[in-house]
Short mmCIF file of C-alpha atoms in Angstrom, two decimals:
data_model
loop_
_atom_site.label_atom_id
_atom_site.label_comp_id
_atom_site.label_asym_id
_atom_site.label_seq_id
_atom_site.Cartn_x
_atom_site.Cartn_y
_atom_site.Cartn_z
CA MET A 1292 -85.16 -107.44 -28.63
CA ALA A 1293 -81.72 -105.47 -28.01
CA ILE A 1294 -80.66 -106.69 -31.48
CA ALA A 1295 -83.85 -105.47 -33.09
CA VAL A 1296 -83.56 -102.16 -31.47
CA LEU A 1297 -79.93 -101.91 -32.61
CA ARG A 1298 -81.21 -102.47 -36.24
CA GLN A 1299 -83.63 -99.84 -36.05
CA VAL A 1300 -81.09 -97.39 -34.65
CA LYS A 1301 -78.59 -98.09 -37.55
CA GLN A 1302 -81.42 -97.57 -40.11
CA ALA A 1303 -82.55 -94.48 -38.19
CA LEU A 1304 -78.74 -93.08 -38.59
CA SER A 1305 -78.73 -93.44 -42.13
CA ASN A 1306 -80.68 -90.27 -42.18
CA LEU A 1307 -77.90 -88.31 -40.57
CA SER A 1308 -75.19 -86.37 -42.55
CA ALA A 1309 -72.43 -85.07 -40.46
CA ARG A 1310 -70.84 -83.70 -43.50
CA GLU A 1311 -73.80 -81.41 -44.04
CA ILE A 1312 -73.69 -80.33 -40.51
CA ARG A 1313 -70.19 -79.41 -40.79
CA GLN A 1314 -70.73 -77.46 -44.30
CA GLN A 1315 -73.47 -75.52 -42.43
CA ALA A 1316 -71.27 -74.58 -39.45
CA GLU A 1317 -68.71 -73.74 -41.67
CA ARG A 1318 -70.39 -71.19 -43.84
CA PRO A 1319 -68.78 -67.89 -43.94
CA VAL A 1320 -70.72 -65.19 -42.09
CA CYS A 1321 -70.36 -61.44 -42.59
CA VAL A 1322 -71.63 -59.23 -39.76
CA GLY A 1323 -71.78 -55.43 -40.11
CA LEU A 1324 -71.30 -53.12 -37.32
CA VAL A 1325 -72.40 -49.84 -36.84
CA ALA A 1326 -71.50 -47.54 -34.20
CA ALA A 1327 -71.58 -43.66 -33.25
CA SER A 1328 -67.82 -43.63 -32.16
CA ALA A 1329 -64.63 -45.52 -32.60
CA GLU A 1330 -64.86 -46.02 -28.70
CA SER A 1331 -68.40 -47.65 -29.07
CA MET A 1332 -67.07 -49.70 -32.09
CA GLY A 1333 -64.30 -51.06 -30.23
CA ARG A 1334 -66.92 -52.17 -27.42
CA MET A 1335 -68.80 -54.14 -30.01
CA GLU A 1336 -65.91 -55.62 -31.60
CA THR A 1337 -64.55 -56.81 -28.24
CA TYR A 1338 -67.88 -58.30 -27.30
CA PHE A 1339 -68.32 -60.28 -30.19
CA ALA A 1340 -64.57 -61.20 -30.42
CA PRO A 1341 -63.35 -61.27 -26.83
CA PRO A 1342 -59.79 -61.24 -25.76
CA HIS A 1343 -59.79 -64.61 -24.09
CA LEU A 1344 -60.28 -66.30 -27.03
CA SER A 1345 -56.95 -68.01 -28.73
CA PRO A 1346 -55.19 -65.76 -31.24
CA GLY A 1347 -56.28 -67.91 -34.17
CA ARG A 1348 -59.95 -68.04 -33.34
CA ARG A 1349 -60.08 -64.36 -32.26
CA ALA A 1350 -58.72 -63.68 -35.55
CA GLU A 1351 -61.32 -65.57 -37.47
CA SER A 1352 -64.04 -63.78 -35.32
CA VAL A 1353 -62.67 -60.48 -36.20
CA ARG A 1354 -62.67 -61.32 -40.06
CA SER A 1355 -66.23 -61.98 -39.87
CA LEU A 1356 -66.89 -58.25 -38.61
CA VAL A 1357 -66.94 -55.69 -40.77
CA ARG A 1358 -67.33 -51.99 -39.77
CA GLY A 1359 -70.29 -50.27 -41.42
CA SER A 1360 -73.41 -50.93 -43.26
CA HIS A 1361 -72.43 -53.32 -46.37
CA SER A 1362 -75.25 -54.87 -48.67
CA GLY A 1363 -73.25 -57.99 -48.80
CA CYS A 1364 -73.59 -58.79 -44.86
CA ASP A 1365 -75.57 -61.34 -43.78
CA LEU A 1366 -77.01 -59.15 -40.86
CA GLU A 1367 -76.29 -55.76 -39.44
CA ILE A 1368 -76.00 -54.39 -35.77
CA TYR A 1369 -76.36 -50.91 -34.87
CA GLU A 1370 -75.33 -49.35 -31.75
CA SER A 1371 -78.57 -48.72 -29.71
CA ASN A 1372 -78.77 -44.98 -29.84
CA LEU A 1373 -78.40 -44.84 -33.83
CA LEU A 1374 -81.48 -44.89 -36.29
CA ARG A 1375 -81.33 -48.52 -38.14
CA PRO A 1376 -83.20 -49.83 -40.99
CA ALA A 1377 -85.93 -52.33 -40.20
CA ARG A 1378 -83.87 -55.48 -40.91
CA ALA A 1379 -81.07 -54.35 -38.58
CA PHE A 1380 -80.68 -55.33 -34.94
CA SER A 1381 -79.94 -52.97 -32.01
CA PHE A 1382 -76.90 -53.49 -29.73
CA ASP A 1383 -77.10 -52.15 -26.32
CA PRO A 1384 -73.72 -52.02 -24.44
CA GLU A 1385 -75.52 -52.22 -21.01
CA SER A 1386 -77.30 -55.59 -22.21
CA PRO A 1387 -75.53 -57.05 -25.23
CA ASP A 1388 -76.85 -60.53 -24.72
CA ASP A 1389 -80.50 -59.07 -25.56
CA CYS A 1390 -79.07 -58.65 -29.04
CA VAL A 1391 -77.89 -61.95 -29.45
CA ARG A 1392 -81.15 -63.47 -28.18
CA ARG A 1393 -83.05 -61.54 -30.67
CA ILE A 1394 -80.71 -62.46 -33.44
CA ILE A 1395 -81.00 -66.31 -32.71
CA ARG A 1396 -84.93 -66.04 -32.77
CA ALA A 1397 -84.89 -64.08 -35.97
CA ARG A 1398 -82.12 -65.77 -37.90
CA GLU A 1399 -82.28 -69.37 -37.12
CA ASP A 1400 -80.61 -70.23 -40.47
CA LEU A 1401 -77.41 -68.37 -39.13
CA GLY A 1402 -77.40 -69.81 -35.68
CA LEU A 1403 -74.84 -72.58 -36.32
CA PRO A 1404 -72.32 -70.67 -38.23
CA LEU A 1405 -72.71 -67.79 -35.79
CA ALA A 1406 -72.02 -69.95 -32.92
CA ARG A 1407 -68.89 -71.55 -34.38
CA THR A 1408 -67.51 -67.98 -35.60
CA LEU A 1409 -68.69 -65.74 -32.60
CA PHE A 1410 -68.38 -66.76 -29.30
CA PRO A 1411 -71.26 -64.97 -27.52
CA PHE A 1412 -73.75 -66.89 -29.84
CA ARG A 1413 -72.04 -70.28 -28.72
CA LYS A 1414 -73.99 -71.01 -25.33
CA PRO A 1415 -77.46 -69.53 -26.44
CA VAL A 1416 -77.40 -71.49 -29.85
CA SER A 1417 -76.58 -74.48 -28.17
CA HIS A 1418 -79.35 -74.13 -25.61
CA HIS A 1419 -81.80 -73.12 -28.29
CA MET A 1420 -80.81 -76.42 -30.09
CA ILE A 1421 -81.20 -78.62 -26.72
CA ARG A 1422 -84.70 -77.26 -26.12
CA SER A 1423 -85.74 -77.66 -29.83
CA VAL A 1424 -84.74 -81.27 -30.12
CA SER A 1425 -85.92 -82.18 -26.61
CA LYS A 1426 -89.30 -80.69 -27.63
CA GLU A 1427 -89.08 -82.59 -30.85
CA ASN A 1428 -88.59 -85.96 -29.19
CA ALA A 1429 -91.49 -85.60 -26.80
CA LEU A 1430 -94.05 -84.64 -29.55
CA PHE A 1431 -92.62 -87.70 -31.67
CA CYS A 1432 -93.53 -89.98 -28.71
CA LEU A 1433 -97.18 -88.49 -28.76
CA ALA A 1434 -97.52 -88.61 -32.47
CA THR A 1435 -96.73 -92.24 -32.61
CA ALA A 1436 -99.54 -93.19 -30.20
CA LEU A 1437 -102.17 -90.27 -31.30
CA PRO A 1438 -102.29 -89.53 -35.05
CA ASP A 1439 -104.60 -86.86 -34.31
CA ILE A 1440 -101.45 -84.58 -33.39
CA VAL A 1441 -99.44 -85.66 -36.43
CA PRO A 1442 -100.05 -82.18 -38.10
CA SER A 1443 -98.56 -80.75 -34.73
CA ILE A 1444 -95.17 -82.11 -35.70
CA ALA A 1445 -95.03 -81.33 -39.33
CA SER A 1446 -91.90 -79.21 -38.81
CA LEU A 1447 -90.03 -82.04 -37.61
CA GLY A 1448 -88.69 -82.93 -41.12
CA TRP A 1449 -89.00 -86.69 -40.64
CA ALA A 1450 -91.77 -89.04 -41.66
CA ILE A 1451 -92.94 -91.28 -38.86
CA GLY A 1452 -92.99 -94.28 -40.80
CA GLU A 1453 -89.15 -94.18 -41.56
CA PHE A 1454 -88.39 -95.40 -38.07
CA GLY A 1455 -88.93 -98.80 -36.49
CA SER A 1456 -89.42 -97.39 -32.91
CA ASP A 1457 -89.57 -94.30 -30.53
CA ALA A 1458 -86.11 -95.46 -29.23
CA ALA A 1459 -84.79 -95.47 -32.72
CA PHE A 1460 -86.04 -91.78 -33.53
CA LEU A 1461 -85.02 -90.60 -30.16
CA THR A 1462 -81.44 -92.08 -30.46
CA MET A 1463 -81.09 -90.53 -33.90
CA ASN A 1464 -82.21 -87.14 -32.86
CA GLN A 1465 -80.02 -87.21 -29.98
CA ILE A 1466 -76.91 -87.97 -32.13
CA ARG A 1467 -78.10 -85.34 -34.41
CA MET A 1468 -78.07 -82.77 -31.52
CA ALA A 1469 -74.54 -84.05 -30.45
CA PHE A 1470 -73.38 -83.17 -33.99
CA TYR A 1471 -74.95 -79.87 -33.86
CA LEU A 1472 -73.58 -79.03 -30.47
CA ALA A 1473 -69.90 -80.10 -31.23
CA ALA A 1474 -70.11 -77.75 -34.79
CA ALA A 1475 -71.48 -74.81 -32.68
CA SER A 1476 -68.54 -75.21 -30.13
CA ASP A 1477 -65.91 -75.58 -33.04
CA ARG A 1478 -65.45 -79.18 -32.24
CA ARG A 1479 -64.83 -82.02 -34.51
CA VAL A 1480 -68.15 -83.39 -35.89
CA GLY A 1481 -68.88 -87.03 -37.03
CA PHE A 1482 -69.66 -90.47 -35.95
CA ARG A 1483 -65.66 -91.36 -35.77
CA GLU A 1484 -64.90 -88.27 -34.18
CA GLN A 1485 -67.66 -88.29 -31.50
CA ARG A 1486 -67.49 -92.07 -30.97
CA SER A 1487 -67.59 -91.87 -27.20
CA GLU A 1488 -70.75 -89.50 -27.19
CA VAL A 1489 -72.43 -91.52 -29.90
CA ALA A 1490 -71.88 -94.82 -27.98
CA SER A 1491 -73.11 -93.23 -24.73
CA ILE A 1492 -76.32 -92.15 -26.38
CA ILE A 1493 -77.08 -95.46 -27.99
CA ALA A 1494 -76.61 -97.40 -24.71
CA GLY A 1495 -79.22 -94.93 -23.01
CA ALA A 1496 -81.64 -95.85 -25.60
CA PHE A 1497 -82.17 -99.08 -24.11
CA GLY A 1498 -82.84 -97.74 -20.44
CA TRP A 1499 -85.32 -95.18 -22.04
CA ARG A 1500 -87.24 -97.97 -23.70
CA ALA A 1501 -87.78 -100.17 -20.56
CA LEU A 1502 -88.77 -97.15 -18.39
CA ALA A 1503 -91.29 -95.89 -21.20
CA ARG A 1504 -92.77 -99.34 -21.45
CA GLU A 1505 -93.59 -99.46 -17.87
CA LEU A 1506 -95.51 -96.25 -17.99
CA ILE A 1507 -97.79 -97.00 -20.87
CA GLY A 1508 -99.85 -100.11 -20.15
CA LYS A 1509 -103.42 -100.01 -19.54
CA VAL A 1510 -104.14 -96.33 -18.28
CA PRO A 1511 -106.85 -93.88 -18.94
CA PHE A 1512 -106.43 -91.89 -22.09
CA GLY A 1513 -103.12 -90.07 -22.01
CA GLY A 1514 -102.31 -91.18 -18.75
CA GLY A 1515 -99.18 -93.05 -19.62
CA LEU A 1516 -98.17 -90.82 -22.59
CA ILE A 1517 -97.54 -87.70 -20.60
CA PRO A 1518 -94.89 -89.47 -18.57
CA LYS A 1519 -93.62 -91.02 -21.54
CA ALA A 1520 -93.21 -87.69 -23.47
CA GLY A 1521 -91.83 -86.33 -20.19
CA ILE A 1522 -88.96 -89.12 -20.36
CA ALA A 1523 -88.44 -88.25 -23.85
CA TYR A 1524 -87.95 -84.58 -23.07
CA ALA A 1525 -85.73 -85.12 -20.15
CA GLY A 1526 -83.57 -87.66 -21.18
CA THR A 1527 -82.61 -85.69 -24.44
CA PHE A 1528 -82.46 -82.31 -22.44
CA VAL A 1529 -79.85 -83.92 -20.07
CA VAL A 1530 -77.77 -85.40 -22.70
CA GLY A 1531 -77.70 -81.95 -24.48
CA LYS A 1532 -76.84 -79.89 -21.55
CA SER A 1533 -74.03 -82.53 -20.38
CA LEU A 1534 -72.64 -82.34 -23.87
CA GLU A 1535 -72.77 -78.76 -24.02
CA ARG A 1536 -70.74 -78.39 -20.96
CA LEU A 1537 -68.51 -81.03 -21.97
CA TYR A 1538 -67.66 -79.05 -25.35
CA ARG A 1539 -67.43 -75.67 -23.39
CA VAL A 1540 -65.25 -76.52 -20.26
CA GLY A 1541 -64.03 -80.12 -21.05
CA TYR A 1542 -66.21 -82.19 -18.67
CA GLY A 1543 -70.00 -83.22 -18.55
CA PHE A 1544 -72.43 -83.45 -15.48
CA THR A 1545 -71.72 -85.59 -12.20
CA ARG A 1546 -74.36 -88.15 -11.48
CA GLU A 1547 -75.96 -85.70 -9.00
CA GLU A 1548 -76.27 -82.70 -11.49
CA ARG A 1549 -77.64 -85.15 -14.14
CA ARG A 1550 -80.44 -86.16 -11.58
CA ALA A 1551 -81.15 -82.76 -10.61
CA VAL A 1552 -81.44 -81.44 -14.18
CA TYR A 1553 -83.40 -84.64 -15.33
CA GLU A 1554 -86.13 -84.04 -12.67
CA GLU A 1555 -86.45 -80.34 -13.52
CA ALA A 1556 -86.72 -81.32 -17.28
CA TYR A 1557 -89.27 -83.95 -16.69
CA GLU A 1558 -91.64 -81.86 -15.29
CA HIS A 1559 -91.28 -79.48 -18.03
CA GLY A 1560 -91.81 -82.03 -20.71
CA ARG A 1561 -94.89 -83.45 -18.93
CA GLN A 1562 -96.19 -79.75 -19.15
CA ILE A 1563 -95.71 -79.81 -22.95
CA ALA A 1564 -97.25 -83.08 -23.48
CA GLY A 1565 -100.29 -82.30 -21.08
CA MET A 1566 -101.25 -79.17 -22.99
CA LEU A 1567 -100.81 -80.83 -26.25
CA LEU A 1568 -103.35 -83.68 -25.16
CA GLU A 1569 -105.74 -81.13 -23.71
CA ASN A 1570 -106.12 -79.91 -27.50
CA VAL A 1571 -106.53 -83.63 -28.59
CA ARG A 1572 -109.35 -84.70 -26.21
CA PRO A 1573 -111.98 -82.26 -27.40
CA ARG A 1574 -111.63 -83.27 -30.89
CA LYS A 1575 -111.92 -87.08 -29.88
CA ALA A 1576 -114.87 -86.16 -27.85
CA ALA A 1577 -116.47 -84.47 -30.65
CA GLY A 1578 -115.78 -87.35 -33.17
#
């Protein structure tokens, strides 16, 4: 059985391209900054290119920042007390992180290159990726058991039939997440470059498979699916959060920290699955 799962994982990993992720992260970005004074401009530049960065990394960040409004910029950021075009974003020096969060929500296409180039984007973009992939994995587990909700995961971009098992998909998606987190943190990306992380994720797939199988059995409709989806969400969330810390400060979670994060994420994953199944039950009853 273990050999079969490994074969499925290997097949699933053929869908991944570390090169594409690297290219996406290394895409040049241009951010126009508009401020009312030189002092305000200096505060904005210092926020987006903080002095604690190494000289080389800070120089790269500064090169992506352009003073003034320019049509060639990927996005423009205006000081909050200035009138701005509808497409531009507002920067309040009292709460600068709010500007970053708004940009991430509105311009997901720029998330990875912004995170790699501009330090304030790194952590929130990584957290956004972790939550997104965790939810994808939870929804995939439900979709394989309940065809009724397949339309709900149309945004995943993967065909369910391409994967031999839930474990194969979850493993592939967690490794994809690891590639994105490394790229967002300006780390080396790839199977060889991240072989320790990849090996750990593949090993974890067997534990998830055994635990999830225990929960399905013969239970009332959805009774075993909710815990299964919760496990998929929590397992992915813990992997992502631990990797994000590893790339940010050089070490991951302790065993106690992993347990605490897992328990909280498990409940959140159960809630997501429960809300989805509540929408499925009326349709099944009507049929």
